[in-house]
Amino acid sequence: MCGIVGLYLKKPELEGQLGKLFEPMLEAMTDRGPDSAGFAIYGDEVADGWVKLTLQAKEAAFGWKHLMSALEGRLGCSLDWFQNASAAVLKVNCEEERVRAALADLAPDVRIMSAGQSIEILKGMGLPKEISERFGLGKMKGSHIIGHTRMATESAVTMEGSHPFSTGADLCLVHNGSLSNHSRLRQELKREGITFETENDTEVAAGYLTWRLQQGDSLKEALDHSLEDLDGFFTFAIGTRNGFAVIRDPIACKPAILAETDDYVAMASEYQALASLPGIDKAKVWEPEPATMYIWERA
């Protein structure tokens, strides 16, 4: 079944409230996804020439300090980092591929959840409330965020199988539904150089968008192509460095609702996840049309 939530703040002065506003939205989707949960938050951008990566270990007691010291020595680049439960956010003045290669050598069991200049992805197994508390969601700041609560249908309940999925810089995707042609697409995308780490069909959708963007598509063009090439039933929420987008398949059998005020745009699988937002009683609220793109981005 799964639940999707997203929140995009229009005003920079509200960014300190992002986590506080979003936490009850995510937790309201518990009945739709009690297996695992996660979110991608955007903000705290690094400068050009730097890259920010979210890393996740299997246990909270992982030796991050030792790894970061070894990584700094290997790369010879300035870096900054902080730990959040079993995850660490790394900011480094170095090419992404060099960082990835060094991490693969120094800590092959550590997973890279996201990379870019703004994005951080935090996720894991457990109820949404447990995930919120584990990573301190309520205190987080940022410009926009998308999240997901999972009820597994097509692959195992694991941290790796939880959403969001990221396969490109500052790009992520969450998904309610199922894709019928993901196995064939996975093989085609692998031949195009897209790599995958799970058997989850949602990762294929994320990889497809990454590939289309690499071909020179705009986000709108990539989503247009997705309606032609992705078979199945789906509601997608896509996060980018500058904003987020929502799209449903041509049949639109998977639920979604949008709300907009002068302060924010919010989306969810069910209205109850929006009910805690300030001013929701005066918001423009509507159900997104089938095969129609809704995109909000900073200029």
Short mmCIF file of N, CA, C and O in Angstrom, two decimals, residues 117-212:
data_model
loop_
_atom_site.label_atom_id
_atom_site.label_comp_id
_atom_site.label_asym_id
_atom_site.label_seq_id
_atom_site.Cartn_x
_atom_site.Cartn_y
_atom_site.Cartn_z
N GLN A 117 24.68 18.38 -3.63
CA GLN A 117 25.07 19.58 -2.90
C GLN A 117 24.09 19.93 -1.78
O GLN A 117 24.39 20.73 -0.91
N SER A 118 22.90 19.30 -1.79
CA SER A 118 21.86 19.67 -0.84
C SER A 118 21.21 18.49 -0.13
O SER A 118 20.91 18.56 1.05
N ILE A 119 21.02 17.38 -0.82
CA ILE A 119 20.20 16.27 -0.34
C ILE A 119 20.84 15.50 0.81
O ILE A 119 22.05 15.32 0.86
N GLU A 120 20.00 15.04 1.74
CA GLU A 120 20.36 14.04 2.75
C GLU A 120 19.22 13.03 2.80
O GLU A 120 18.06 13.41 2.90
N ILE A 121 19.54 11.74 2.69
CA ILE A 121 18.54 10.69 2.79
C ILE A 121 18.79 9.87 4.04
O ILE A 121 19.89 9.37 4.26
N LEU A 122 17.75 9.74 4.85
CA LEU A 122 17.81 8.98 6.09
C LEU A 122 16.62 8.02 6.11
O LEU A 122 15.48 8.44 5.92
N LYS A 123 16.87 6.73 6.33
CA LYS A 123 15.79 5.76 6.28
C LYS A 123 16.18 4.51 7.04
O LYS A 123 17.36 4.30 7.37
N GLY A 124 15.19 3.67 7.31
CA GLY A 124 15.48 2.43 8.00
C GLY A 124 14.22 1.64 8.28
O GLY A 124 13.10 2.09 7.99
N MET A 125 14.38 0.47 8.86
CA MET A 125 13.25 -0.37 9.21
C MET A 125 12.64 0.10 10.53
O MET A 125 13.32 0.61 11.41
N GLY A 126 11.32 -0.08 10.64
CA GLY A 126 10.62 0.32 11.84
C GLY A 126 9.44 1.21 11.52
O GLY A 126 9.24 1.65 10.37
N LEU A 127 8.64 1.50 12.53
CA LEU A 127 7.50 2.40 12.37
C LEU A 127 7.98 3.81 12.04
O LEU A 127 9.07 4.22 12.47
N PRO A 128 7.18 4.60 11.33
CA PRO A 128 7.59 5.97 11.02
C PRO A 128 7.98 6.78 12.26
O PRO A 128 8.94 7.57 12.20
N LYS A 129 7.28 6.61 13.36
CA LYS A 129 7.62 7.35 14.57
C LYS A 129 9.02 6.98 15.05
O LYS A 129 9.78 7.84 15.50
N GLU A 130 9.37 5.70 14.94
CA GLU A 130 10.71 5.26 15.35
C GLU A 130 11.78 5.89 14.46
O GLU A 130 12.85 6.28 14.93
N ILE A 131 11.51 5.97 13.17
CA ILE A 131 12.47 6.58 12.24
C ILE A 131 12.61 8.08 12.53
O ILE A 131 13.71 8.62 12.54
N SER A 132 11.48 8.75 12.77
CA SER A 132 11.51 10.18 13.10
C SER A 132 12.37 10.43 14.33
O SER A 132 13.21 11.34 14.35
N GLU A 133 12.15 9.63 15.36
CA GLU A 133 12.89 9.82 16.62
C GLU A 133 14.35 9.43 16.45
O GLU A 133 15.24 10.09 17.01
N ARG A 134 14.62 8.39 15.69
CA ARG A 134 16.00 7.92 15.51
C ARG A 134 16.88 9.00 14.91
O ARG A 134 18.02 9.20 15.34
N PHE A 135 16.35 9.73 13.93
CA PHE A 135 17.16 10.71 13.22
C PHE A 135 16.88 12.16 13.63
O PHE A 135 17.44 13.09 13.05
N GLY A 136 16.00 12.36 14.60
CA GLY A 136 15.72 13.72 15.06
C GLY A 136 15.04 14.58 14.02
O GLY A 136 15.34 15.78 13.87
N LEU A 137 14.07 14.01 13.31
CA LEU A 137 13.41 14.71 12.22
C LEU A 137 12.79 16.03 12.66
O LEU A 137 12.89 17.04 11.95
N GLY A 138 12.17 16.05 13.81
CA GLY A 138 11.44 17.24 14.24
C GLY A 138 12.29 18.48 14.39
O GLY A 138 11.78 19.60 14.36
N LYS A 139 13.61 18.33 14.55
CA LYS A 139 14.50 19.47 14.74
C LYS A 139 15.22 19.89 13.45
O LYS A 139 16.03 20.82 13.48
N MET A 140 14.94 19.22 12.36
CA MET A 140 15.69 19.48 11.13
C MET A 140 15.20 20.73 10.41
O MET A 140 14.03 21.11 10.50
N LYS A 141 16.12 21.34 9.69
CA LYS A 141 15.84 22.54 8.92
C LYS A 141 16.09 22.26 7.44
O LYS A 141 16.91 21.44 7.09
N GLY A 142 15.38 22.99 6.59
CA GLY A 142 15.60 22.83 5.16
C GLY A 142 14.52 23.52 4.36
O GLY A 142 13.60 24.14 4.91
N SER A 143 14.64 23.42 3.05
CA SER A 143 13.70 24.07 2.15
C SER A 143 12.55 23.16 1.73
O SER A 143 11.42 23.63 1.52
N HIS A 144 12.83 21.86 1.57
CA HIS A 144 11.77 20.93 1.18
C HIS A 144 12.18 19.52 1.54
O HIS A 144 13.36 19.23 1.78
N ILE A 145 11.19 18.63 1.57
CA ILE A 145 11.41 17.27 2.05
C ILE A 145 10.33 16.37 1.47
O ILE A 145 9.18 16.79 1.28
N ILE A 146 10.71 15.13 1.12
CA ILE A 146 9.72 14.12 0.76
C ILE A 146 9.98 12.87 1.58
O ILE A 146 11.12 12.60 1.95
N GLY A 147 8.92 12.13 1.88
CA GLY A 147 9.08 10.94 2.71
C GLY A 147 8.17 9.81 2.27
O GLY A 147 7.28 9.99 1.42
N HIS A 148 8.40 8.65 2.87
CA HIS A 148 7.71 7.45 2.45
C HIS A 148 7.59 6.50 3.62
O HIS A 148 8.50 6.36 4.44
N THR A 149 6.43 5.86 3.73
CA THR A 149 6.24 4.77 4.68
C THR A 149 5.89 3.54 3.87
O THR A 149 5.03 3.59 2.98
N ARG A 150 6.56 2.43 4.14
CA ARG A 150 6.49 1.28 3.24
C ARG A 150 5.73 0.10 3.82
O ARG A 150 5.93 -0.28 4.98
N MET A 151 4.87 -0.48 3.00
CA MET A 151 4.31 -1.80 3.23
C MET A 151 4.80 -2.66 2.08
O MET A 151 4.32 -2.54 0.94
N ALA A 152 5.80 -3.49 2.33
CA ALA A 152 6.50 -4.20 1.26
C ALA A 152 5.56 -5.12 0.50
O ALA A 152 4.74 -5.83 1.08
N THR A 153 5.69 -5.09 -0.84
CA THR A 153 4.90 -5.96 -1.70
C THR A 153 5.76 -6.77 -2.66
O THR A 153 5.51 -7.94 -2.90
N GLU A 154 6.83 -6.15 -3.22
CA GLU A 154 7.58 -6.84 -4.26
C GLU A 154 9.02 -7.15 -3.89
O GLU A 154 9.76 -7.70 -4.70
N SER A 155 9.46 -6.78 -2.70
CA SER A 155 10.81 -7.15 -2.27
C SER A 155 10.85 -7.15 -0.75
O SER A 155 9.92 -6.70 -0.08
N ALA A 156 11.95 -7.64 -0.19
CA ALA A 156 12.06 -7.86 1.25
C ALA A 156 12.03 -6.57 2.04
O ALA A 156 12.33 -5.49 1.53
N VAL A 157 11.68 -6.71 3.33
CA VAL A 157 11.72 -5.57 4.24
C VAL A 157 13.14 -5.42 4.74
O VAL A 157 13.62 -6.16 5.60
N THR A 158 13.85 -4.45 4.19
CA THR A 158 15.23 -4.17 4.57
C THR A 158 15.43 -2.66 4.57
O THR A 158 14.64 -1.91 3.99
N MET A 159 16.51 -2.21 5.21
CA MET A 159 16.86 -0.80 5.14
C MET A 159 17.11 -0.40 3.69
O MET A 159 16.68 0.65 3.23
N GLU A 160 17.81 -1.27 2.94
CA GLU A 160 18.13 -0.96 1.57
C GLU A 160 16.87 -0.84 0.70
O GLU A 160 16.82 -0.06 -0.25
N GLY A 161 15.84 -1.63 1.02
CA GLY A 161 14.63 -1.63 0.22
C GLY A 161 13.65 -0.52 0.57
O GLY A 161 12.65 -0.34 -0.13
N SER A 162 13.93 0.21 1.64
CA SER A 162 13.05 1.31 2.01
C SER A 162 13.31 2.51 1.09
O SER A 162 14.34 2.62 0.44
N HIS A 163 12.38 3.42 1.06
CA HIS A 163 12.46 4.62 0.22
C HIS A 163 12.90 5.80 1.10
O HIS A 163 12.73 5.76 2.31
N PRO A 164 13.41 6.89 0.52
CA PRO A 164 13.57 7.23 -0.90
C PRO A 164 14.77 6.51 -1.54
O PRO A 164 15.68 6.05 -0.84
N PHE A 165 14.75 6.48 -2.88
CA PHE A 165 15.88 6.00 -3.66
C PHE A 165 16.50 7.15 -4.42
O PHE A 165 15.80 8.00 -4.97
N SER A 166 17.83 7.17 -4.45
CA SER A 166 18.56 8.20 -5.18
C SER A 166 19.56 7.53 -6.11
O SER A 166 20.33 6.67 -5.68
N THR A 167 19.53 7.93 -7.38
CA THR A 167 20.46 7.37 -8.35
C THR A 167 21.18 8.47 -9.13
O THR A 167 21.86 8.19 -10.11
N GLY A 168 21.05 9.71 -8.67
CA GLY A 168 21.72 10.83 -9.33
C GLY A 168 21.88 11.97 -8.36
O GLY A 168 21.27 11.99 -7.28
N ALA A 169 22.69 12.95 -8.72
CA ALA A 169 23.00 14.06 -7.82
C ALA A 169 21.74 14.83 -7.44
O ALA A 169 21.02 15.35 -8.31
N ASP A 170 21.47 14.89 -6.14
CA ASP A 170 20.35 15.64 -5.57
C ASP A 170 18.99 15.20 -6.10
O ASP A 170 18.01 15.93 -5.98
N LEU A 171 18.92 14.00 -6.66
CA LEU A 171 17.66 13.48 -7.20
C LEU A 171 17.21 12.29 -6.37
O LEU A 171 18.01 11.41 -6.05
N CYS A 172 15.93 12.25 -6.02
CA CYS A 172 15.40 11.07 -5.34
C CYS A 172 13.95 10.87 -5.73
O CYS A 172 13.30 11.78 -6.27
N LEU A 173 13.45 9.70 -5.42
CA LEU A 173 12.08 9.35 -5.79
C LEU A 173 11.48 8.44 -4.73
O LEU A 173 12.16 7.56 -4.19
N VAL A 174 10.20 8.68 -4.42
CA VAL A 174 9.41 7.76 -3.60
C VAL A 174 8.19 7.35 -4.42
O VAL A 174 7.75 8.07 -5.32
N HIS A 175 7.61 6.20 -4.09
CA HIS A 175 6.69 5.54 -5.00
C HIS A 175 5.64 4.78 -4.21
O HIS A 175 5.97 4.05 -3.28
N ASN A 176 4.40 4.96 -4.59
CA ASN A 176 3.32 4.10 -4.13
C ASN A 176 2.76 3.39 -5.35
O ASN A 176 2.28 4.03 -6.28
N GLY A 177 2.84 2.06 -5.37
CA GLY A 177 2.36 1.30 -6.51
C GLY A 177 3.32 0.20 -6.88
O GLY A 177 4.12 -0.26 -6.06
N SER A 178 3.24 -0.23 -8.13
CA SER A 178 4.15 -1.27 -8.61
C SER A 178 4.35 -1.10 -10.10
O SER A 178 3.45 -0.68 -10.83
N LEU A 179 5.56 -1.45 -10.56
CA LEU A 179 5.91 -1.39 -11.97
C LEU A 179 5.98 -2.81 -12.52
O LEU A 179 6.64 -3.67 -11.94
N SER A 180 5.34 -3.05 -13.65
CA SER A 180 5.30 -4.39 -14.22
C SER A 180 6.48 -4.68 -15.13
O SER A 180 6.77 -5.85 -15.41
N ASN A 181 7.18 -3.66 -15.60
CA ASN A 181 8.28 -3.87 -16.55
C ASN A 181 9.64 -3.49 -15.97
O ASN A 181 10.56 -3.17 -16.70
N HIS A 182 9.76 -3.52 -14.64
CA HIS A 182 11.01 -3.05 -14.03
C HIS A 182 12.19 -3.97 -14.32
O HIS A 182 13.33 -3.51 -14.42
N SER A 183 11.96 -5.27 -14.47
CA SER A 183 13.08 -6.18 -14.73
C SER A 183 13.72 -5.88 -16.09
O SER A 183 14.95 -5.82 -16.20
N ARG A 184 12.90 -5.71 -17.11
CA ARG A 184 13.45 -5.40 -18.43
C ARG A 184 14.13 -4.05 -18.44
O ARG A 184 15.24 -3.88 -18.98
N LEU A 185 13.49 -3.05 -17.81
CA LEU A 185 14.08 -1.71 -17.77
C LEU A 185 15.41 -1.71 -17.02
O LEU A 185 16.35 -1.00 -17.39
N ARG A 186 15.49 -2.49 -15.95
CA ARG A 186 16.73 -2.57 -15.18
C ARG A 186 17.89 -3.01 -16.08
O ARG A 186 18.98 -2.42 -16.05
N GLN A 187 17.65 -4.02 -16.88
CA GLN A 187 18.71 -4.51 -17.77
C GLN A 187 19.07 -3.48 -18.83
O GLN A 187 20.25 -3.28 -19.14
N GLU A 188 18.09 -2.81 -19.37
CA GLU A 188 18.36 -1.77 -20.38
C GLU A 188 19.14 -0.61 -19.78
O GLU A 188 20.08 -0.09 -20.39
N LEU A 189 18.78 -0.20 -18.57
CA LEU A 189 19.45 0.93 -17.92
C LEU A 189 20.87 0.56 -17.50
O LEU A 189 21.78 1.40 -17.54
N LYS A 190 21.08 -0.69 -17.10
CA LYS A 190 22.44 -1.13 -16.78
C LYS A 190 23.36 -0.99 -17.98
O LYS A 190 24.52 -0.59 -17.86
N ARG A 191 22.83 -1.31 -19.16
CA ARG A 191 23.63 -1.17 -20.38
C ARG A 191 23.95 0.29 -20.68
O ARG A 191 24.92 0.59 -21.39
N GLU A 192 23.14 1.20 -20.13
CA GLU A 192 23.39 2.63 -20.31
C GLU A 192 24.27 3.20 -19.20
O GLU A 192 24.51 4.41 -19.15
N GLY A 193 24.74 2.34 -18.29
CA GLY A 193 25.65 2.79 -17.25
C GLY A 193 25.01 3.14 -15.93
O GLY A 193 25.70 3.59 -15.01
N ILE A 194 23.72 2.92 -15.78
CA ILE A 194 23.04 3.18 -14.51
C ILE A 194 23.25 1.97 -13.60
O ILE A 194 23.07 0.82 -14.03
N THR A 195 23.65 2.21 -12.37
CA THR A 195 23.90 1.12 -11.43
C THR A 195 22.77 1.02 -10.40
O THR A 195 22.13 2.02 -10.04
N PHE A 196 22.52 -0.21 -9.94
CA PHE A 196 21.47 -0.47 -8.97
C PHE A 196 22.03 -1.28 -7.82
O PHE A 196 22.93 -2.10 -8.01
N GLU A 197 21.46 -1.08 -6.64
CA GLU A 197 21.94 -1.77 -5.45
C GLU A 197 20.89 -2.68 -4.83
O GLU A 197 21.18 -3.41 -3.89
N THR A 198 19.65 -2.62 -5.33
CA THR A 198 18.58 -3.46 -4.78
C THR A 198 17.77 -4.04 -5.93
O THR A 198 17.97 -3.70 -7.09
N GLU A 199 16.81 -4.90 -5.56
CA GLU A 199 15.87 -5.45 -6.54
C GLU A 199 14.55 -4.70 -6.54
O GLU A 199 13.58 -5.11 -7.19
N ASN A 200 14.49 -3.57 -5.85
CA ASN A 200 13.26 -2.81 -5.70
C ASN A 200 12.88 -2.13 -7.01
O ASN A 200 13.73 -1.53 -7.67
N ASP A 201 11.60 -2.20 -7.38
CA ASP A 201 11.17 -1.58 -8.63
C ASP A 201 11.26 -0.06 -8.59
O ASP A 201 11.46 0.59 -9.61
N THR A 202 11.15 0.52 -7.39
CA THR A 202 11.24 1.97 -7.27
C THR A 202 12.63 2.47 -7.65
O THR A 202 12.76 3.55 -8.24
N GLU A 203 13.65 1.71 -7.33
CA GLU A 203 15.00 2.12 -7.71
C GLU A 203 15.14 2.18 -9.23
O GLU A 203 15.88 3.01 -9.76
N VAL A 204 14.43 1.32 -9.94
CA VAL A 204 14.44 1.36 -11.40
C VAL A 204 13.82 2.66 -11.90
O VAL A 204 14.33 3.29 -12.83
N ALA A 205 12.72 3.08 -11.29
CA ALA A 205 12.10 4.34 -11.68
C ALA A 205 13.04 5.51 -11.45
O ALA A 205 13.16 6.41 -12.28
N ALA A 206 13.73 5.51 -10.31
CA ALA A 206 14.70 6.57 -10.02
C ALA A 206 15.84 6.53 -11.03
O ALA A 206 16.28 7.58 -11.54
N GLY A 207 16.32 5.33 -11.34
CA GLY A 207 17.39 5.19 -12.32
C GLY A 207 16.96 5.65 -13.70
O GLY A 207 17.75 6.24 -14.45
N TYR A 208 15.70 5.39 -14.05
CA TYR A 208 15.19 5.83 -15.34
C TYR A 208 15.23 7.36 -15.45
O TYR A 208 15.67 7.92 -16.47
N LEU A 209 14.78 8.05 -14.41
CA LEU A 209 14.79 9.51 -14.43
C LEU A 209 16.22 10.04 -14.52
O LEU A 209 16.49 11.01 -15.25
N THR A 210 17.13 9.42 -13.77
CA THR A 210 18.54 9.83 -13.85
C THR A 210 19.05 9.71 -15.28
O THR A 210 19.72 10.62 -15.81
N TRP A 211 18.74 8.60 -15.92
CA TRP A 211 19.20 8.38 -17.30
C TRP A 211 18.61 9.43 -18.25
O TRP A 211 19.33 10.00 -19.07
N ARG A 212 17.32 9.71 -18.11
CA ARG A 212 16.70 10.71 -18.99
C ARG A 212 17.34 12.08 -18.78
O ARG A 212 17.60 12.80 -19.76
#
